[in-house]
mmCIF file of C-alpha atoms in Angstrom:
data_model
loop_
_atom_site.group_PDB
_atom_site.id
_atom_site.type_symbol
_atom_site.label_atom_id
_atom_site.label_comp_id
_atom_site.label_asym_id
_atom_site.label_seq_id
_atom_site.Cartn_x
_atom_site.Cartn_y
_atom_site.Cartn_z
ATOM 1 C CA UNK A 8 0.000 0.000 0.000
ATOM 2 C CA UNK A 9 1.173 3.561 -1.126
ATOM 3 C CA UNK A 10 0.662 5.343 2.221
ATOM 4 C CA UNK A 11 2.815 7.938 3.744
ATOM 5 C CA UNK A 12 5.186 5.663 5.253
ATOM 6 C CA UNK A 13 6.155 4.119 1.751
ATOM 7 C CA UNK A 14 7.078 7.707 0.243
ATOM 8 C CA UNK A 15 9.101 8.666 3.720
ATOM 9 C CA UNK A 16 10.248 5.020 3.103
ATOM 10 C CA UNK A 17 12.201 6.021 -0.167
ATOM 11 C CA UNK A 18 13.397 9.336 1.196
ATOM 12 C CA UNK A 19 15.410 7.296 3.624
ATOM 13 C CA UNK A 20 16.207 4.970 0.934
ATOM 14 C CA UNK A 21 18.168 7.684 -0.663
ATOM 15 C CA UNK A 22 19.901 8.883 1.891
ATOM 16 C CA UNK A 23 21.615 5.188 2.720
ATOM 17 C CA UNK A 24 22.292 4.638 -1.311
ATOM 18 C CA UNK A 25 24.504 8.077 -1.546
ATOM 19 C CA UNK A 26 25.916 7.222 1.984
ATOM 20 C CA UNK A 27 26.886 3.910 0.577
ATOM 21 C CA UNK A 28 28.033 5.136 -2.451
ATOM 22 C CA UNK A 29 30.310 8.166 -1.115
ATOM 23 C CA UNK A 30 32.059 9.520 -4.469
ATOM 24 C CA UNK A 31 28.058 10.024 -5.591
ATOM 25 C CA UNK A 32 27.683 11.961 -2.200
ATOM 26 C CA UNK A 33 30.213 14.044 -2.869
ATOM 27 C CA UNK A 34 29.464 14.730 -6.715
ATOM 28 C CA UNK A 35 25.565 15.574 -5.920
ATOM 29 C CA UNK A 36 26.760 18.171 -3.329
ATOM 30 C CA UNK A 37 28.423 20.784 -5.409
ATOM 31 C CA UNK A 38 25.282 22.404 -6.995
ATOM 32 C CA UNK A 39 23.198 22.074 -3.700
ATOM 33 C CA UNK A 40 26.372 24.583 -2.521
ATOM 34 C CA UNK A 41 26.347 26.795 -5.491
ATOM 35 C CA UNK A 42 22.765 27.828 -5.004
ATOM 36 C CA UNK A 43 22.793 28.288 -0.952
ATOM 37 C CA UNK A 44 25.085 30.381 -1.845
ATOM 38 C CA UNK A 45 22.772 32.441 -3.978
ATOM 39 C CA UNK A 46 19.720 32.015 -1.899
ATOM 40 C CA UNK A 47 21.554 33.003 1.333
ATOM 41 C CA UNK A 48 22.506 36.644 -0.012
ATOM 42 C CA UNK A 49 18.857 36.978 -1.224
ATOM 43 C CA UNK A 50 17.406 36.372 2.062
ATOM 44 C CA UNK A 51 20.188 37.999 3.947
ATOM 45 C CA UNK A 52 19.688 41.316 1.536
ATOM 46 C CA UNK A 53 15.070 41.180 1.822
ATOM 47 C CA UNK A 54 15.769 40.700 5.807
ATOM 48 C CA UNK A 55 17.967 43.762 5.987
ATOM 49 C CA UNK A 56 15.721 45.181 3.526
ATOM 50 C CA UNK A 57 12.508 44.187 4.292
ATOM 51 C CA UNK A 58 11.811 47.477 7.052
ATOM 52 C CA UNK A 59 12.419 49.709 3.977
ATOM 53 C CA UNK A 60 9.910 47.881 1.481
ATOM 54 C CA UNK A 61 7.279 47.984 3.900
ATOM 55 C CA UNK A 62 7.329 51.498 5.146
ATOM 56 C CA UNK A 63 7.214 52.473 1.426
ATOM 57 C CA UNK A 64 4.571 49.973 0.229
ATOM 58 C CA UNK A 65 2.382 51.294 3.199
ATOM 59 C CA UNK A 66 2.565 55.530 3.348
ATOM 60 C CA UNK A 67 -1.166 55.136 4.139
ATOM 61 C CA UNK A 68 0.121 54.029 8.021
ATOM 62 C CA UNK A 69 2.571 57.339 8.154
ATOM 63 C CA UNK A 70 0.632 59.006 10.486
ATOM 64 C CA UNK A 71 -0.903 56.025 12.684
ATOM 65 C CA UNK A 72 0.278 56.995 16.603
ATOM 66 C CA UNK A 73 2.160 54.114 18.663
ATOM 67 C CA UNK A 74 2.135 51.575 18.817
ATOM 68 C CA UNK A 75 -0.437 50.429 16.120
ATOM 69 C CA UNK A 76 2.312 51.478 13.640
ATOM 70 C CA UNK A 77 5.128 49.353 14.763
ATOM 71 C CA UNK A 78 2.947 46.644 15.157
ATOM 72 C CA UNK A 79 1.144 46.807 11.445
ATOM 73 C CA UNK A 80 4.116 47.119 9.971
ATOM 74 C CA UNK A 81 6.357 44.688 12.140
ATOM 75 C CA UNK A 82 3.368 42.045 11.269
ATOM 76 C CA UNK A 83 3.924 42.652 7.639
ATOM 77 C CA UNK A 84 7.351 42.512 7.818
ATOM 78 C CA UNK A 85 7.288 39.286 9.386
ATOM 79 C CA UNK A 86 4.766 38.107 6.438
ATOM 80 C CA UNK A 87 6.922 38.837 4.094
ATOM 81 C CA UNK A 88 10.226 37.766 5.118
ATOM 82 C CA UNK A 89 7.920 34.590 5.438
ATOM 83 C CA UNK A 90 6.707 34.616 2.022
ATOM 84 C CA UNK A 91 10.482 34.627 1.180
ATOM 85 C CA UNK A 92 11.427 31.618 3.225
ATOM 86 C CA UNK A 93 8.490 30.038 1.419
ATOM 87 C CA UNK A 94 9.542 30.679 -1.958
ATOM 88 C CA UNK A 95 13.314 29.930 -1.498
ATOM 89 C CA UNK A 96 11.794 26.635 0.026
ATOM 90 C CA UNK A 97 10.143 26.062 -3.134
ATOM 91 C CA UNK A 98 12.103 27.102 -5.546
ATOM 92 C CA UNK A 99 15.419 26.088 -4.342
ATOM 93 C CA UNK A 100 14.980 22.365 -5.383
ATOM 94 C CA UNK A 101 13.910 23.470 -8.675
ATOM 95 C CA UNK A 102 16.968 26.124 -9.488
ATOM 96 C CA UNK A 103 19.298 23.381 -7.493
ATOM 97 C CA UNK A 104 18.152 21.305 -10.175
ATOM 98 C CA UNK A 105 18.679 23.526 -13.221
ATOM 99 C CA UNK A 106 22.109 24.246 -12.107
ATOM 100 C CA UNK A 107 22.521 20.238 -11.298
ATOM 101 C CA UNK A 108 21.396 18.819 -14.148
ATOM 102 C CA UNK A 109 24.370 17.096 -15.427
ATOM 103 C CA UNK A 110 25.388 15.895 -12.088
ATOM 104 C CA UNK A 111 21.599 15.205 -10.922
ATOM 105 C CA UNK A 112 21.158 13.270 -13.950
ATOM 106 C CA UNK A 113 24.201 11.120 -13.704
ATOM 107 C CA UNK A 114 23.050 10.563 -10.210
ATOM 108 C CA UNK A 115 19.653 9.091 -11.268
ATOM 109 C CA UNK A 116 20.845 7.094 -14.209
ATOM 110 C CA UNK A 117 23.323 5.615 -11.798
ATOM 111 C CA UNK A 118 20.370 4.567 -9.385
ATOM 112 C CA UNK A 119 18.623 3.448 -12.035
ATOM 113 C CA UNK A 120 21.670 0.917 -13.179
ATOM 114 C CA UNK A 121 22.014 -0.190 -9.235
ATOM 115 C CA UNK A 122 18.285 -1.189 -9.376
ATOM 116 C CA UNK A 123 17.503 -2.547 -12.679
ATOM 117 C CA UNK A 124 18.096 -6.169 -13.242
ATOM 118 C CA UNK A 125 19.808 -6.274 -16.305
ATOM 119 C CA UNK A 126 22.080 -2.775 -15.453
ATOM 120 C CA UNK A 127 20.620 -0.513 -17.441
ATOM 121 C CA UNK A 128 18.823 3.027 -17.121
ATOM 122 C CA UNK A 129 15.772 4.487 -19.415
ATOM 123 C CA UNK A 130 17.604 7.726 -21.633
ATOM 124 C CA UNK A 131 15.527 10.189 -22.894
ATOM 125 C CA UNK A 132 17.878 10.158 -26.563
ATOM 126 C CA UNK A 133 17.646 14.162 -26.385
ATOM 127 C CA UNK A 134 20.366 16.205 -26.495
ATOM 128 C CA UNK A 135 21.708 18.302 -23.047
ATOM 129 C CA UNK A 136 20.901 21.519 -24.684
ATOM 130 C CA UNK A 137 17.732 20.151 -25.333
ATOM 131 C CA UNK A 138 16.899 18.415 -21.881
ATOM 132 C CA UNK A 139 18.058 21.844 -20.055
ATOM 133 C CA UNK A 140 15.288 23.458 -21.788
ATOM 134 C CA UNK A 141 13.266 21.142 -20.797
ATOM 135 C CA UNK A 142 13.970 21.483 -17.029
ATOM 136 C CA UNK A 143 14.149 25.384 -17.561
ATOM 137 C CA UNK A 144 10.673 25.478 -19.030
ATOM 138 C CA UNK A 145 8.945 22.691 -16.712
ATOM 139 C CA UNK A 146 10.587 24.260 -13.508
ATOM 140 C CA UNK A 147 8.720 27.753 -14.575
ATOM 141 C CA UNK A 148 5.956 26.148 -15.070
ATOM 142 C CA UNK A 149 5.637 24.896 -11.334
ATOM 143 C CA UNK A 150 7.023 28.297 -10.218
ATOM 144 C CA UNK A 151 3.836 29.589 -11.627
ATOM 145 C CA UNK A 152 1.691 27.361 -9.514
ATOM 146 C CA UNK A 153 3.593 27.607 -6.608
ATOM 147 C CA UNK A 154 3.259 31.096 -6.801
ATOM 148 C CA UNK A 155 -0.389 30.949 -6.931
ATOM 149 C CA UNK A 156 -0.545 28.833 -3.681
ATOM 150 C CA UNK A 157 2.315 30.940 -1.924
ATOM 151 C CA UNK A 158 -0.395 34.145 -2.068
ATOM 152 C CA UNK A 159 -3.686 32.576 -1.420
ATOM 153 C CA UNK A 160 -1.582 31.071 1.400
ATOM 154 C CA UNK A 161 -0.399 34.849 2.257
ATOM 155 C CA UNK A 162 -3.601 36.235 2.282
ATOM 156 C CA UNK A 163 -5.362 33.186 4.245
ATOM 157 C CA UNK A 164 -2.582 33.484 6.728
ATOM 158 C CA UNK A 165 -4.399 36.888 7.941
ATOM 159 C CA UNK A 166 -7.087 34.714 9.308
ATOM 160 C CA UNK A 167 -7.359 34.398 12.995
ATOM 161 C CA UNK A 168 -6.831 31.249 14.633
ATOM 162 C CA UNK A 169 -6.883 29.317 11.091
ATOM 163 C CA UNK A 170 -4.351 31.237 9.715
ATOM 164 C CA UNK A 171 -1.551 30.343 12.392
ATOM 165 C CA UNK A 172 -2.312 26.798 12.195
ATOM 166 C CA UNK A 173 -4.249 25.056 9.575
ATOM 167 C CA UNK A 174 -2.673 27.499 6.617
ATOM 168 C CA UNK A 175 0.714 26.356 7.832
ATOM 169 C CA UNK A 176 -0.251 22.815 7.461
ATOM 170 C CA UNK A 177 -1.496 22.958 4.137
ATOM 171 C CA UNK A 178 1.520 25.286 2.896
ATOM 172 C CA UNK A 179 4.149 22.315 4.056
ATOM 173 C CA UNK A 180 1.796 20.114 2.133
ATOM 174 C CA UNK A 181 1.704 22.211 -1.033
ATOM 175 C CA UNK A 182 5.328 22.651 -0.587
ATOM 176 C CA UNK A 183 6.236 18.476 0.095
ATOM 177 C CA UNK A 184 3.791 18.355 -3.273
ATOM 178 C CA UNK A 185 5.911 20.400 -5.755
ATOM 179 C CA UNK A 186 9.335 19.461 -4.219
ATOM 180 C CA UNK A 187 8.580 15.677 -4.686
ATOM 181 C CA UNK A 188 7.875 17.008 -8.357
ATOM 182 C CA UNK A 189 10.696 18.631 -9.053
ATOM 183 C CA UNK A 190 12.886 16.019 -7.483
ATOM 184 C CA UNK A 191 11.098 13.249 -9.233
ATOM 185 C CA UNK A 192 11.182 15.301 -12.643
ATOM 186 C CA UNK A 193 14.872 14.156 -12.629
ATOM 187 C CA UNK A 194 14.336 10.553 -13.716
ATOM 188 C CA UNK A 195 10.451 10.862 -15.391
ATOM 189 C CA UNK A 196 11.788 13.448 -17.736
ATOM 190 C CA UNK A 197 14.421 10.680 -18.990
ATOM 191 C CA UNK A 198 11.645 8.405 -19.188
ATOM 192 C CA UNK A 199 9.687 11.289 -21.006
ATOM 193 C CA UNK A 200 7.169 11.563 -19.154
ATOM 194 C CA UNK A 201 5.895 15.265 -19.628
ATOM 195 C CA UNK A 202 4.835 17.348 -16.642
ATOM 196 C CA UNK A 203 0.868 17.642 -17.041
ATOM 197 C CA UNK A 204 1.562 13.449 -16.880
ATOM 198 C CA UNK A 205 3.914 14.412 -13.850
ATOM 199 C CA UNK A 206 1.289 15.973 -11.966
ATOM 200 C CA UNK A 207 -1.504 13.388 -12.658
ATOM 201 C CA UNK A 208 1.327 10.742 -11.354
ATOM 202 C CA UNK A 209 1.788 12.045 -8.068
ATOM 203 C CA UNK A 210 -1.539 13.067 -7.511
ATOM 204 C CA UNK A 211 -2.823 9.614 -7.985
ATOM 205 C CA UNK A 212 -0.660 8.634 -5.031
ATOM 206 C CA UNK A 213 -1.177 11.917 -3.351
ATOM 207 C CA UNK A 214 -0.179 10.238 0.548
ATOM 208 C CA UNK A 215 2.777 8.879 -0.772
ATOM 209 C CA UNK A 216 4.156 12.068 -2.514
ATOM 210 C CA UNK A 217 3.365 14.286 0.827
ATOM 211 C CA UNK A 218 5.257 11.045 2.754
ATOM 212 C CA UNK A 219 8.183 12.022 0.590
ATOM 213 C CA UNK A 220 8.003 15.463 0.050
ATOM 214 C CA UNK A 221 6.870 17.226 3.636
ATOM 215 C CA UNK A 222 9.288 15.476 5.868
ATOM 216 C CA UNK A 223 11.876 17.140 3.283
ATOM 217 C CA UNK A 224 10.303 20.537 3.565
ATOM 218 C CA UNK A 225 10.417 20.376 7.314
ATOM 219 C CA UNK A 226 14.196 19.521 6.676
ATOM 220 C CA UNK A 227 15.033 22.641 4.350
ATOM 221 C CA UNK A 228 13.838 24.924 6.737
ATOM 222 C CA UNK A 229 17.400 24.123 8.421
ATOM 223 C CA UNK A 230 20.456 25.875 7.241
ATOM 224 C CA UNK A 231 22.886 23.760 4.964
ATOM 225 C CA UNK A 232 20.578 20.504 5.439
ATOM 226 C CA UNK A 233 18.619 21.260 2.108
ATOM 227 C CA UNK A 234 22.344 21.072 0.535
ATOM 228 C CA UNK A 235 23.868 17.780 1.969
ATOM 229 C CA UNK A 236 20.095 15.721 1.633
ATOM 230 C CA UNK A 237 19.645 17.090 -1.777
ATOM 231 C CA UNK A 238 21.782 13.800 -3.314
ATOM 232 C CA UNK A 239 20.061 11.612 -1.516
ATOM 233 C CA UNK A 240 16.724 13.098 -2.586
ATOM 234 C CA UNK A 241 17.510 12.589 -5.959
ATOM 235 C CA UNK A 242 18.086 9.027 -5.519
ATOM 236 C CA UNK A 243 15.047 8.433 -3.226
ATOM 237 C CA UNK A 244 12.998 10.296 -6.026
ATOM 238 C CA UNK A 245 14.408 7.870 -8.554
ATOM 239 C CA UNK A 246 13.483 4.617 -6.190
ATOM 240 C CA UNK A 247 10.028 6.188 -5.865
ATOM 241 C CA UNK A 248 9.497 6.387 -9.734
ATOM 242 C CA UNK A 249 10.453 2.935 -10.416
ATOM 243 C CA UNK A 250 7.919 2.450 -7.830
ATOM 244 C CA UNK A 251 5.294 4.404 -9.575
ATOM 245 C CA UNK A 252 6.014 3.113 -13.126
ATOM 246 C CA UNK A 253 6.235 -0.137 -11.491
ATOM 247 C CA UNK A 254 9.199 -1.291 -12.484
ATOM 248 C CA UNK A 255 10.485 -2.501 -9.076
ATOM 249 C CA UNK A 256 10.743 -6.036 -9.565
ATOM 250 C CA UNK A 257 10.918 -6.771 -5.346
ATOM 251 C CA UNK A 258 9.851 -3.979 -2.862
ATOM 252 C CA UNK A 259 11.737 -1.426 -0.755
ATOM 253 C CA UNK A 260 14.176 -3.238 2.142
ATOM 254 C CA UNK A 261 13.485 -7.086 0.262
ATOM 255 C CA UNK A 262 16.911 -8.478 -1.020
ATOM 256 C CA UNK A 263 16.661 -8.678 -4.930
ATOM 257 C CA UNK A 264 17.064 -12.348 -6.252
ATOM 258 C CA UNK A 265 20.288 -13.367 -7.378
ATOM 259 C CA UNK A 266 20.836 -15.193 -11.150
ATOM 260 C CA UNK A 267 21.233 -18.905 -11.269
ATOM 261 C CA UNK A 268 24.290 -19.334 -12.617
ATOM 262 C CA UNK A 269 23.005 -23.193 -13.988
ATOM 263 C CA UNK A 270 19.493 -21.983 -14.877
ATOM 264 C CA UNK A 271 19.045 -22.844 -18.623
ATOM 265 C CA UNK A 272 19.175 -20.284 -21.367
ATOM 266 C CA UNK A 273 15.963 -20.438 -22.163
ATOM 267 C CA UNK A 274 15.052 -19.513 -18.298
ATOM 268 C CA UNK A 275 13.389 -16.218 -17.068
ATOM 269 C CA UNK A 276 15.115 -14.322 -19.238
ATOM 270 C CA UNK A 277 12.798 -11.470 -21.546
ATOM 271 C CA UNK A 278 12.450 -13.048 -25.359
ATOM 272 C CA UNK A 279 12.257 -10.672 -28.066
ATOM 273 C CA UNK A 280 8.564 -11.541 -29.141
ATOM 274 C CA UNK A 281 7.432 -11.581 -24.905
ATOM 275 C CA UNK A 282 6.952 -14.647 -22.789
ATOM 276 C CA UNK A 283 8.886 -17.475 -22.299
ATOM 277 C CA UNK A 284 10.513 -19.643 -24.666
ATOM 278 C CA UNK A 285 9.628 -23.035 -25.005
ATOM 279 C CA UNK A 286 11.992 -25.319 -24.631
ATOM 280 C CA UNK A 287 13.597 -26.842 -27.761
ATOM 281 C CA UNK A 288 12.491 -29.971 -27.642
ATOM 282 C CA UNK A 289 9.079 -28.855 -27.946
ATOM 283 C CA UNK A 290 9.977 -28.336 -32.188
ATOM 284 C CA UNK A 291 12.003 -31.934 -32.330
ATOM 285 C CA UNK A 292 14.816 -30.698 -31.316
ATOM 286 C CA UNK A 293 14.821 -27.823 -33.693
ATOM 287 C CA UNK A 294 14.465 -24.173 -31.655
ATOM 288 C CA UNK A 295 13.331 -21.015 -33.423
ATOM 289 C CA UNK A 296 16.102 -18.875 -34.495
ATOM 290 C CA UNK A 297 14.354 -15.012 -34.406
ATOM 291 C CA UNK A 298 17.595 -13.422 -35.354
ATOM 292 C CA UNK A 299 19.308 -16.306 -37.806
ATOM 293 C CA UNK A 300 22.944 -18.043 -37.120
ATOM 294 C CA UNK A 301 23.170 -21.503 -36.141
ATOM 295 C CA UNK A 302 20.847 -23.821 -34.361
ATOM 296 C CA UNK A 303 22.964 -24.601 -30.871
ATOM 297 C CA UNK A 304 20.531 -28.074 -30.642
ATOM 298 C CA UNK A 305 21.272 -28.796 -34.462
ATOM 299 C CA UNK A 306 23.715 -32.167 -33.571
#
């Protein structure tokens, strides 16, 4: 059952295959620095900022007498250094992705390899160019929606009583939502999957994208830990897709089956036309040749 569990399940899933598989740890760290970077001098410059924009944005409240002034405006400054933390919540992920994607996607094919049986990962056949456009133009696309939540969620925050606890709620939820997007964007875009079928996706399994995605959110609200869990997010997401798509062949903490190494070559192995072989006897000792070349039961 896809419940919350399963999606907070493949979050921690993640984090022990990069801690397993250090030199990916490392590699999947460098653009989670490059953009706290960025994101820390934005916040640091609307905090020390923030006083300014309000006074001018409200000349109206000039001539209120004390302390109904410092409180109006304090309250709106607080709002909107809040709306701030809300978007760089948000949209972090998504521009730690754009910058990323070459080392995000190497990270998710590589998952992708560890888990499938035969060592291979789905490739989208598009050029990088092409697949950063891609991102670019999918990631504004959320932005845009997230944008629309982050103000109704402003202006329902003025509320009383509901606005200091069940809007909070609902804006981790909306914000778990479109981060387990934009982290599981990574390996559905090489699968091409495009991001109206995204959407549809995780809302069919709604618990287990809020299982994955709010106990993350929670987590970025912490300095620097949005940067060193960002790796392992990636590779959860990727778990959580073959999940989705369903092509995990065992589920999440089961040990995979090993090969036989006597089973017989006409064993569980995929044939070209689907289903099993049968075996050769079956045509007198003669077996089907789909591609040509020699018969190996010819005596």
């Amino acid at each position: 059952m896809r419940d919350l569990g399963t999606g907070f399940g493949y979050l921690a899933k993640g984090q022990r295959w990069v801690a397993g598989h250090g030199r990916w740890l490392g590699f999947g760290l460098i653009p989670g620095l490059i953009t706290l970077v960025l994101y820390a001098a934005a916040l640091t410059g609307l905090a020390l900022g923030a006083d300014d924009l309000i006074a001018w944005a409200t000349p109206f409240a000039d001539d209120w007498s004390s302390p109904w002034l410092g409180l109006f405006r304090g309250f709106l400054t607080v709002l909107l250094f809040a709306l701030g933390l809300f978007l760089a919540v948000i949209t972090f992920t998504a521009v730690t992705l754009l910058v990323g994607q070459p080392f995000y996607e190497s990270l998710s094919e590589q998952v992708d390899k560890s888990e499938s049986p035969d060592g291979t990962a789905p490739e989208s056949g598009l050029p990088l160019l092409r697949e950063l456009w891609i991102s670019a133009r999918d990631s504004l696309r959320i932005l845009a929606r997230a944008l629309l939540w982050a103000v109704l969620l402003f202006f329902l925050g003025f509320i009383p009583v509901l606005g200091q606890t069940v809007v909070p709620a609902i804006g981790f939820c909306v914000t778990g939502f479109f981060l387990a997007q934009e982290l599981t964007s990574v390996a559905l875009q090489r699968r091409r999957v495009e991001v109206r079928e995204q959407l549809a996706l995780l809302r069919a399994n709604r618990m287990m994208t809020w299982g994955f995605g709010v106990p993350l959110a929670l987590s970025f609200l912490i300095p620097f830990v949005a940067v060193f869990l960002m790796p392992g997010a990636v590779a959860g997401a990727t778990l959580m897709v073959r999940d989705l798509r369903g092509e995990n062949e065992v589920p999440p903490g089961e040990p995979r089956p090993q090969l036989d190494p006597n089973a017989q070559p006409y064993g569980p192995h995929p044939q070209p036309y689907g289903g099993q072989a049968p075996h050769p006897q079956a045509y007198g000792g003669q077996a089907p040749q789909p591609y040509g070349g020699p018969n190996p039961y010819q005596q």
